[in-house]
């Protein structure tokens, strides 16, 4: 294939760096993807290996109500410095997703920062999460603290490291 025939990179590939968190909280294959923009904003999505995206699963319910006193839908930010956003640690739950086979998965923030928004569109159209996980089917947008924006990727995997994890899993007796 000649250079002129190569497909242009997607918006995601052009403006975001993909980072991965695998086996979150010890749950094998429950992998998350963090899309980090050059302006330090991070978009939390499901990694393509996440069980929700496997075996033709269908989503029954997405719930941003984390506990009796905490709903991510109540998150309100204002102003240039995004005041008022809920502060998250890397293991803060963002939502719970229940599939039609009654399997429930908790999606975590994976990084520290302020919650800027959750994707309310997936509440009405959960198939976006299945069909366009990296774009319209994202879970949330998080803004790391400025002083932590360089260090948030410590403990995350690069695309190459993530692919190595997937290759090792596929060599095992029981892959995801």
JSON list of C-alpha atoms in Angstrom, two decimals:
[
{"chain": "A", "resi": 1, "resn": "UNK", "atom": "CA", "xyz": [0.00, 0.00, 0.00]},
{"chain": "A", "resi": 2, "resn": "UNK", "atom": "CA", "xyz": [1.37, 3.39, -0.94]},
{"chain": "A", "resi": 3, "resn": "UNK", "atom": "CA", "xyz": [1.56, 6.27, 1.51]},
{"chain": "A", "resi": 4, "resn": "UNK", "atom": "CA", "xyz": [-1.21, 8.14, -0.32]},
{"chain": "A", "resi": 5, "resn": "UNK", "atom": "CA", "xyz": [-3.56, 5.17, 0.19]},
{"chain": "A", "resi": 6, "resn": "UNK", "atom": "CA", "xyz": [-3.04, 4.90, 3.95]},
{"chain": "A", "resi": 7, "resn": "UNK", "atom": "CA", "xyz": [-6.04, 5.74, 6.05]},
{"chain": "A", "resi": 8, "resn": "UNK", "atom": "CA", "xyz": [-5.82, 8.99, 8.02]},
{"chain": "A", "resi": 9, "resn": "UNK", "atom": "CA", "xyz": [-5.59, 8.54, 11.80]},
{"chain": "A", "resi": 10, "resn": "UNK", "atom": "CA", "xyz": [-8.85, 8.86, 13.73]},
{"chain": "A", "resi": 11, "resn": "UNK", "atom": "CA", "xyz": [-9.49, 11.88, 15.94]},
{"chain": "A", "resi": 12, "resn": "UNK", "atom": "CA", "xyz": [-8.80, 9.64, 18.95]},
{"chain": "A", "resi": 13, "resn": "UNK", "atom": "CA", "xyz": [-5.48, 8.47, 17.53]},
{"chain": "A", "resi": 14, "resn": "UNK", "atom": "CA", "xyz": [-4.49, 11.98, 16.49]},
{"chain": "A", "resi": 15, "resn": "UNK", "atom": "CA", "xyz": [-5.28, 13.92, 19.68]},
{"chain": "A", "resi": 16, "resn": "UNK", "atom": "CA", "xyz": [-5.33, 11.38, 22.51]},
{"chain": "A", "resi": 17, "resn": "UNK", "atom": "CA", "xyz": [-2.83, 9.01, 24.08]},
{"chain": "A", "resi": 18, "resn": "UNK", "atom": "CA", "xyz": [-4.31, 5.64, 25.05]},
{"chain": "A", "resi": 19, "resn": "UNK", "atom": "CA", "xyz": [-3.47, 4.29, 28.48]},
{"chain": "A", "resi": 20, "resn": "UNK", "atom": "CA", "xyz": [-4.79, 1.07, 30.01]},
{"chain": "A", "resi": 21, "resn": "UNK", "atom": "CA", "xyz": [-5.56, -0.37, 33.42]},
{"chain": "A", "resi": 22, "resn": "UNK", "atom": "CA", "xyz": [-5.90, -4.16, 33.37]},
{"chain": "A", "resi": 23, "resn": "UNK", "atom": "CA", "xyz": [-7.56, -6.57, 35.79]},
{"chain": "A", "resi": 24, "resn": "UNK", "atom": "CA", "xyz": [-8.95, -3.71, 37.84]},
{"chain": "A", "resi": 25, "resn": "UNK", "atom": "CA", "xyz": [-9.29, -4.53, 41.54]},
{"chain": "A", "resi": 26, "resn": "UNK", "atom": "CA", "xyz": [-8.14, -8.08, 40.81]},
{"chain": "A", "resi": 27, "resn": "UNK", "atom": "CA", "xyz": [-11.01, -8.85, 38.43]},
{"chain": "A", "resi": 28, "resn": "UNK", "atom": "CA", "xyz": [-9.44, -10.61, 35.46]},
{"chain": "A", "resi": 29, "resn": "UNK", "atom": "CA", "xyz": [-10.11, -9.00, 32.07]},
{"chain": "A", "resi": 30, "resn": "UNK", "atom": "CA", "xyz": [-12.05, -6.05, 33.49]},
{"chain": "A", "resi": 31, "resn": "UNK", "atom": "CA", "xyz": [-9.81, -3.64, 31.63]},
{"chain": "A", "resi": 32, "resn": "UNK", "atom": "CA", "xyz": [-10.34, 0.10, 31.27]},
{"chain": "A", "resi": 33, "resn": "UNK", "atom": "CA", "xyz": [-8.94, 2.55, 28.73]},
{"chain": "A", "resi": 34, "resn": "UNK", "atom": "CA", "xyz": [-7.99, 6.14, 29.58]},
{"chain": "A", "resi": 35, "resn": "UNK", "atom": "CA", "xyz": [-7.77, 8.53, 26.64]},
{"chain": "A", "resi": 36, "resn": "UNK", "atom": "CA", "xyz": [-5.51, 11.41, 27.68]},
{"chain": "A", "resi": 37, "resn": "UNK", "atom": "CA", "xyz": [-5.71, 14.62, 25.65]},
{"chain": "A", "resi": 38, "resn": "UNK", "atom": "CA", "xyz": [-2.76, 16.99, 25.40]},
{"chain": "A", "resi": 39, "resn": "UNK", "atom": "CA", "xyz": [-4.76, 19.51, 27.50]},
{"chain": "A", "resi": 40, "resn": "UNK", "atom": "CA", "xyz": [-4.66, 16.85, 30.29]},
{"chain": "A", "resi": 41, "resn": "UNK", "atom": "CA", "xyz": [-8.37, 15.98, 30.17]},
{"chain": "A", "resi": 42, "resn": "UNK", "atom": "CA", "xyz": [-8.93, 12.22, 30.38]},
{"chain": "A", "resi": 43, "resn": "UNK", "atom": "CA", "xyz": [-11.84, 10.28, 28.91]},
{"chain": "A", "resi": 44, "resn": "UNK", "atom": "CA", "xyz": [-12.64, 6.97, 30.64]},
{"chain": "A", "resi": 45, "resn": "UNK", "atom": "CA", "xyz": [-13.81, 4.16, 28.35]},
{"chain": "A", "resi": 46, "resn": "UNK", "atom": "CA", "xyz": [-13.96, 0.40, 28.33]},
{"chain": "A", "resi": 47, "resn": "UNK", "atom": "CA", "xyz": [-10.92, -1.34, 26.88]},
{"chain": "A", "resi": 48, "resn": "UNK", "atom": "CA", "xyz": [-11.77, -3.53, 23.90]},
{"chain": "A", "resi": 49, "resn": "UNK", "atom": "CA", "xyz": [-11.03, -6.64, 25.99]},
{"chain": "A", "resi": 50, "resn": "UNK", "atom": "CA", "xyz": [-13.60, -5.79, 28.72]},
{"chain": "A", "resi": 51, "resn": "UNK", "atom": "CA", "xyz": [-16.17, -8.60, 29.20]},
{"chain": "A", "resi": 52, "resn": "UNK", "atom": "CA", "xyz": [-19.05, -6.20, 28.46]},
{"chain": "A", "resi": 53, "resn": "UNK", "atom": "CA", "xyz": [-17.73, -5.87, 24.89]},
{"chain": "A", "resi": 54, "resn": "UNK", "atom": "CA", "xyz": [-17.31, -9.65, 24.41]},
{"chain": "A", "resi": 55, "resn": "UNK", "atom": "CA", "xyz": [-19.54, -12.48, 23.24]},
{"chain": "A", "resi": 56, "resn": "UNK", "atom": "CA", "xyz": [-22.37, -10.31, 21.93]},
{"chain": "A", "resi": 57, "resn": "UNK", "atom": "CA", "xyz": [-23.42, -9.16, 25.39]},
{"chain": "A", "resi": 58, "resn": "UNK", "atom": "CA", "xyz": [-26.27, -6.69, 25.70]},
{"chain": "A", "resi": 59, "resn": "UNK", "atom": "CA", "xyz": [-26.60, -4.02, 28.36]},
{"chain": "A", "resi": 60, "resn": "UNK", "atom": "CA", "xyz": [-29.69, -4.04, 30.55]},
{"chain": "A", "resi": 61, "resn": "UNK", "atom": "CA", "xyz": [-28.92, -1.09, 32.79]},
{"chain": "A", "resi": 62, "resn": "UNK", "atom": "CA", "xyz": [-26.32, 1.62, 33.48]},
{"chain": "A", "resi": 63, "resn": "UNK", "atom": "CA", "xyz": [-26.44, 3.20, 36.92]},
{"chain": "A", "resi": 64, "resn": "UNK", "atom": "CA", "xyz": [-24.45, 6.27, 37.99]},
{"chain": "A", "resi": 65, "resn": "UNK", "atom": "CA", "xyz": [-25.95, 6.04, 41.52]},
{"chain": "A", "resi": 66, "resn": "UNK", "atom": "CA", "xyz": [-22.90, 4.81, 43.46]},
{"chain": "A", "resi": 67, "resn": "UNK", "atom": "CA", "xyz": [-24.45, 4.76, 46.92]},
{"chain": "A", "resi": 68, "resn": "UNK", "atom": "CA", "xyz": [-27.47, 6.22, 48.72]},
{"chain": "A", "resi": 69, "resn": "UNK", "atom": "CA", "xyz": [-25.72, 9.55, 49.10]},
{"chain": "A", "resi": 70, "resn": "UNK", "atom": "CA", "xyz": [-23.66, 9.67, 45.90]},
{"chain": "A", "resi": 71, "resn": "UNK", "atom": "CA", "xyz": [-24.86, 9.90, 42.34]},
{"chain": "A", "resi": 72, "resn": "UNK", "atom": "CA", "xyz": [-22.39, 10.83, 39.62]},
{"chain": "A", "resi": 73, "resn": "UNK", "atom": "CA", "xyz": [-25.35, 12.41, 37.78]},
{"chain": "A", "resi": 74, "resn": "UNK", "atom": "CA", "xyz": [-25.48, 15.11, 40.48]},
{"chain": "A", "resi": 75, "resn": "UNK", "atom": "CA", "xyz": [-21.96, 16.25, 39.60]},
{"chain": "A", "resi": 76, "resn": "UNK", "atom": "CA", "xyz": [-21.97, 19.96, 38.68]},
{"chain": "A", "resi": 77, "resn": "UNK", "atom": "CA", "xyz": [-18.91, 21.92, 37.61]},
{"chain": "A", "resi": 78, "resn": "UNK", "atom": "CA", "xyz": [-18.61, 25.63, 36.92]},
{"chain": "A", "resi": 79, "resn": "UNK", "atom": "CA", "xyz": [-16.07, 28.18, 35.82]},
{"chain": "A", "resi": 80, "resn": "UNK", "atom": "CA", "xyz": [-12.72, 27.98, 34.15]},
{"chain": "A", "resi": 81, "resn": "UNK", "atom": "CA", "xyz": [-11.18, 25.96, 36.97]},
{"chain": "A", "resi": 82, "resn": "UNK", "atom": "CA", "xyz": [-14.13, 23.50, 36.95]},
{"chain": "A", "resi": 83, "resn": "UNK", "atom": "CA", "xyz": [-15.08, 24.09, 40.57]},
{"chain": "A", "resi": 84, "resn": "UNK", "atom": "CA", "xyz": [-17.55, 21.77, 42.22]},
{"chain": "A", "resi": 85, "resn": "UNK", "atom": "CA", "xyz": [-16.63, 18.58, 40.40]},
{"chain": "A", "resi": 86, "resn": "UNK", "atom": "CA", "xyz": [-16.58, 15.47, 42.58]},
{"chain": "A", "resi": 87, "resn": "UNK", "atom": "CA", "xyz": [-13.00, 14.50, 43.46]},
{"chain": "A", "resi": 88, "resn": "UNK", "atom": "CA", "xyz": [-12.12, 10.94, 42.50]},
{"chain": "A", "resi": 89, "resn": "UNK", "atom": "CA", "xyz": [-9.32, 8.58, 43.45]},
{"chain": "A", "resi": 90, "resn": "UNK", "atom": "CA", "xyz": [-8.15, 5.92, 41.01]},
{"chain": "A", "resi": 91, "resn": "UNK", "atom": "CA", "xyz": [-10.52, 3.36, 42.53]},
{"chain": "A", "resi": 92, "resn": "UNK", "atom": "CA", "xyz": [-13.61, 5.56, 42.73]},
{"chain": "A", "resi": 93, "resn": "UNK", "atom": "CA", "xyz": [-16.57, 3.84, 41.06]},
{"chain": "A", "resi": 94, "resn": "UNK", "atom": "CA", "xyz": [-18.11, 5.83, 38.20]},
{"chain": "A", "resi": 95, "resn": "UNK", "atom": "CA", "xyz": [-21.05, 3.58, 37.37]},
{"chain": "A", "resi": 96, "resn": "UNK", "atom": "CA", "xyz": [-22.38, 0.07, 37.49]},
{"chain": "A", "resi": 97, "resn": "UNK", "atom": "CA", "xyz": [-23.38, -1.71, 34.30]},
{"chain": "A", "resi": 98, "resn": "UNK", "atom": "CA", "xyz": [-25.69, -4.71, 34.34]},
{"chain": "A", "resi": 99, "resn": "UNK", "atom": "CA", "xyz": [-25.87, -6.93, 31.28]},
{"chain": "A", "resi": 100, "resn": "UNK", "atom": "CA", "xyz": [-28.94, -8.92, 30.20]},
{"chain": "A", "resi": 101, "resn": "UNK", "atom": "CA", "xyz": [-27.25, -12.09, 31.57]},
{"chain": "A", "resi": 102, "resn": "UNK", "atom": "CA", "xyz": [-27.39, -10.34, 35.01]},
{"chain": "A", "resi": 103, "resn": "UNK", "atom": "CA", "xyz": [-23.57, -9.98, 35.18]},
{"chain": "A", "resi": 104, "resn": "UNK", "atom": "CA", "xyz": [-22.78, -6.67, 36.88]},
{"chain": "A", "resi": 105, "resn": "UNK", "atom": "CA", "xyz": [-19.60, -4.68, 36.31]},
{"chain": "A", "resi": 106, "resn": "UNK", "atom": "CA", "xyz": [-18.33, -1.63, 38.17]},
{"chain": "A", "resi": 107, "resn": "UNK", "atom": "CA", "xyz": [-16.49, 0.92, 36.04]},
{"chain": "A", "resi": 108, "resn": "UNK", "atom": "CA", "xyz": [-13.78, 2.80, 37.95]},
{"chain": "A", "resi": 109, "resn": "UNK", "atom": "CA", "xyz": [-12.15, 6.18, 37.37]},
{"chain": "A", "resi": 110, "resn": "UNK", "atom": "CA", "xyz": [-8.61, 4.68, 37.10]},
{"chain": "A", "resi": 111, "resn": "UNK", "atom": "CA", "xyz": [-7.01, 8.08, 37.81]},
{"chain": "A", "resi": 112, "resn": "UNK", "atom": "CA", "xyz": [-7.18, 10.84, 40.42]},
{"chain": "A", "resi": 113, "resn": "UNK", "atom": "CA", "xyz": [-8.92, 14.05, 39.47]},
{"chain": "A", "resi": 114, "resn": "UNK", "atom": "CA", "xyz": [-12.15, 16.02, 39.24]},
{"chain": "A", "resi": 115, "resn": "UNK", "atom": "CA", "xyz": [-15.16, 14.52, 37.53]},
{"chain": "A", "resi": 116, "resn": "UNK", "atom": "CA", "xyz": [-16.11, 16.94, 34.76]},
{"chain": "A", "resi": 117, "resn": "UNK", "atom": "CA", "xyz": [-18.99, 14.97, 33.28]},
{"chain": "A", "resi": 118, "resn": "UNK", "atom": "CA", "xyz": [-20.58, 11.60, 32.91]},
{"chain": "A", "resi": 119, "resn": "UNK", "atom": "CA", "xyz": [-22.00, 10.45, 29.62]},
{"chain": "A", "resi": 120, "resn": "UNK", "atom": "CA", "xyz": [-25.77, 10.65, 30.09]},
{"chain": "A", "resi": 121, "resn": "UNK", "atom": "CA", "xyz": [-26.30, 9.62, 26.45]},
{"chain": "A", "resi": 122, "resn": "UNK", "atom": "CA", "xyz": [-25.43, 6.00, 27.30]},
{"chain": "A", "resi": 123, "resn": "UNK", "atom": "CA", "xyz": [-28.32, 5.92, 29.79]},
{"chain": "A", "resi": 124, "resn": "UNK", "atom": "CA", "xyz": [-30.80, 6.33, 26.94]},
{"chain": "A", "resi": 125, "resn": "UNK", "atom": "CA", "xyz": [-28.76, 4.47, 24.32]},
{"chain": "A", "resi": 126, "resn": "UNK", "atom": "CA", "xyz": [-26.61, 1.84, 26.07]},
{"chain": "A", "resi": 127, "resn": "UNK", "atom": "CA", "xyz": [-25.63, 0.35, 22.71]},
{"chain": "A", "resi": 128, "resn": "UNK", "atom": "CA", "xyz": [-23.31, 3.35, 22.24]},
{"chain": "A", "resi": 129, "resn": "UNK", "atom": "CA", "xyz": [-21.10, 1.76, 24.89]},
{"chain": "A", "resi": 130, "resn": "UNK", "atom": "CA", "xyz": [-20.97, -1.45, 22.84]},
{"chain": "A", "resi": 131, "resn": "UNK", "atom": "CA", "xyz": [-20.67, 0.07, 19.37]},
{"chain": "A", "resi": 132, "resn": "UNK", "atom": "CA", "xyz": [-18.57, 3.20, 19.94]},
{"chain": "A", "resi": 133, "resn": "UNK", "atom": "CA", "xyz": [-16.77, 2.66, 23.26]},
{"chain": "A", "resi": 134, "resn": "UNK", "atom": "CA", "xyz": [-13.93, 5.12, 22.53]},
{"chain": "A", "resi": 135, "resn": "UNK", "atom": "CA", "xyz": [-16.08, 7.94, 21.20]},
{"chain": "A", "resi": 136, "resn": "UNK", "atom": "CA", "xyz": [-19.80, 8.46, 21.84]},
{"chain": "A", "resi": 137, "resn": "UNK", "atom": "CA", "xyz": [-19.91, 5.52, 24.27]},
{"chain": "A", "resi": 138, "resn": "UNK", "atom": "CA", "xyz": [-17.40, 6.92, 26.78]},
{"chain": "A", "resi": 139, "resn": "UNK", "atom": "CA", "xyz": [-18.22, 6.63, 30.49]},
{"chain": "A", "resi": 140, "resn": "UNK", "atom": "CA", "xyz": [-16.85, 9.86, 31.99]},
{"chain": "A", "resi": 141, "resn": "UNK", "atom": "CA", "xyz": [-14.47, 12.78, 31.60]},
{"chain": "A", "resi": 142, "resn": "UNK", "atom": "CA", "xyz": [-11.96, 13.53, 34.37]},
{"chain": "A", "resi": 143, "resn": "UNK", "atom": "CA", "xyz": [-9.56, 16.43, 34.84]},
{"chain": "A", "resi": 144, "resn": "UNK", "atom": "CA", "xyz": [-6.44, 15.50, 36.84]},
{"chain": "A", "resi": 145, "resn": "UNK", "atom": "CA", "xyz": [-4.90, 18.13, 39.10]},
{"chain": "A", "resi": 146, "resn": "UNK", "atom": "CA", "xyz": [-2.38, 20.20, 37.16]},
{"chain": "A", "resi": 147, "resn": "UNK", "atom": "CA", "xyz": [0.50, 19.18, 39.42]},
{"chain": "A", "resi": 148, "resn": "UNK", "atom": "CA", "xyz": [-0.43, 15.49, 39.01]},
{"chain": "A", "resi": 149, "resn": "UNK", "atom": "CA", "xyz": [-1.07, 15.54, 35.27]},
{"chain": "A", "resi": 150, "resn": "UNK", "atom": "CA", "xyz": [2.34, 14.03, 34.45]},
{"chain": "A", "resi": 151, "resn": "UNK", "atom": "CA", "xyz": [2.31, 11.41, 37.20]},
{"chain": "A", "resi": 152, "resn": "UNK", "atom": "CA", "xyz": [-1.22, 10.06, 36.64]},
{"chain": "A", "resi": 153, "resn": "UNK", "atom": "CA", "xyz": [0.02, 7.68, 33.98]},
{"chain": "A", "resi": 154, "resn": "UNK", "atom": "CA", "xyz": [2.33, 5.91, 36.44]},
{"chain": "A", "resi": 155, "resn": "UNK", "atom": "CA", "xyz": [0.81, 2.49, 36.96]},
{"chain": "A", "resi": 156, "resn": "UNK", "atom": "CA", "xyz": [-1.02, 2.61, 33.63]},
{"chain": "A", "resi": 157, "resn": "UNK", "atom": "CA", "xyz": [0.00, 0.57, 30.61]},
{"chain": "A", "resi": 158, "resn": "UNK", "atom": "CA", "xyz": [0.93, 1.88, 27.18]},
{"chain": "A", "resi": 159, "resn": "UNK", "atom": "CA", "xyz": [-0.80, 0.42, 24.12]},
{"chain": "A", "resi": 160, "resn": "UNK", "atom": "CA", "xyz": [2.19, -1.88, 23.51]},
{"chain": "A", "resi": 161, "resn": "UNK", "atom": "CA", "xyz": [2.23, -3.12, 27.13]},
{"chain": "A", "resi": 162, "resn": "UNK", "atom": "CA", "xyz": [-1.53, -3.71, 26.99]},
{"chain": "A", "resi": 163, "resn": "UNK", "atom": "CA", "xyz": [-1.19, -5.76, 23.80]},
{"chain": "A", "resi": 164, "resn": "UNK", "atom": "CA", "xyz": [1.49, -7.87, 25.52]},
{"chain": "A", "resi": 165, "resn": "UNK", "atom": "CA", "xyz": [-0.97, -8.56, 28.38]},
{"chain": "A", "resi": 166, "resn": "UNK", "atom": "CA", "xyz": [-3.60, -9.61, 25.82]},
{"chain": "A", "resi": 167, "resn": "UNK", "atom": "CA", "xyz": [-1.12, -11.93, 24.07]},
{"chain": "A", "resi": 168, "resn": "UNK", "atom": "CA", "xyz": [-0.18, -13.59, 27.39]},
{"chain": "A", "resi": 169, "resn": "UNK", "atom": "CA", "xyz": [-3.88, -14.05, 28.23]},
{"chain": "A", "resi": 170, "resn": "UNK", "atom": "CA", "xyz": [-4.55, -15.66, 24.86]},
{"chain": "A", "resi": 171, "resn": "UNK", "atom": "CA", "xyz": [-1.72, -18.16, 25.50]},
{"chain": "A", "resi": 172, "resn": "UNK", "atom": "CA", "xyz": [-3.32, -19.27, 28.78]},
{"chain": "A", "resi": 173, "resn": "UNK", "atom": "CA", "xyz": [-5.65, -22.24, 29.04]},
{"chain": "A", "resi": 174, "resn": "UNK", "atom": "CA", "xyz": [-8.68, -20.07, 29.83]},
{"chain": "A", "resi": 175, "resn": "UNK", "atom": "CA", "xyz": [-8.45, -16.60, 28.25]},
{"chain": "A", "resi": 176, "resn": "UNK", "atom": "CA", "xyz": [-11.06, -14.02, 29.15]}
]
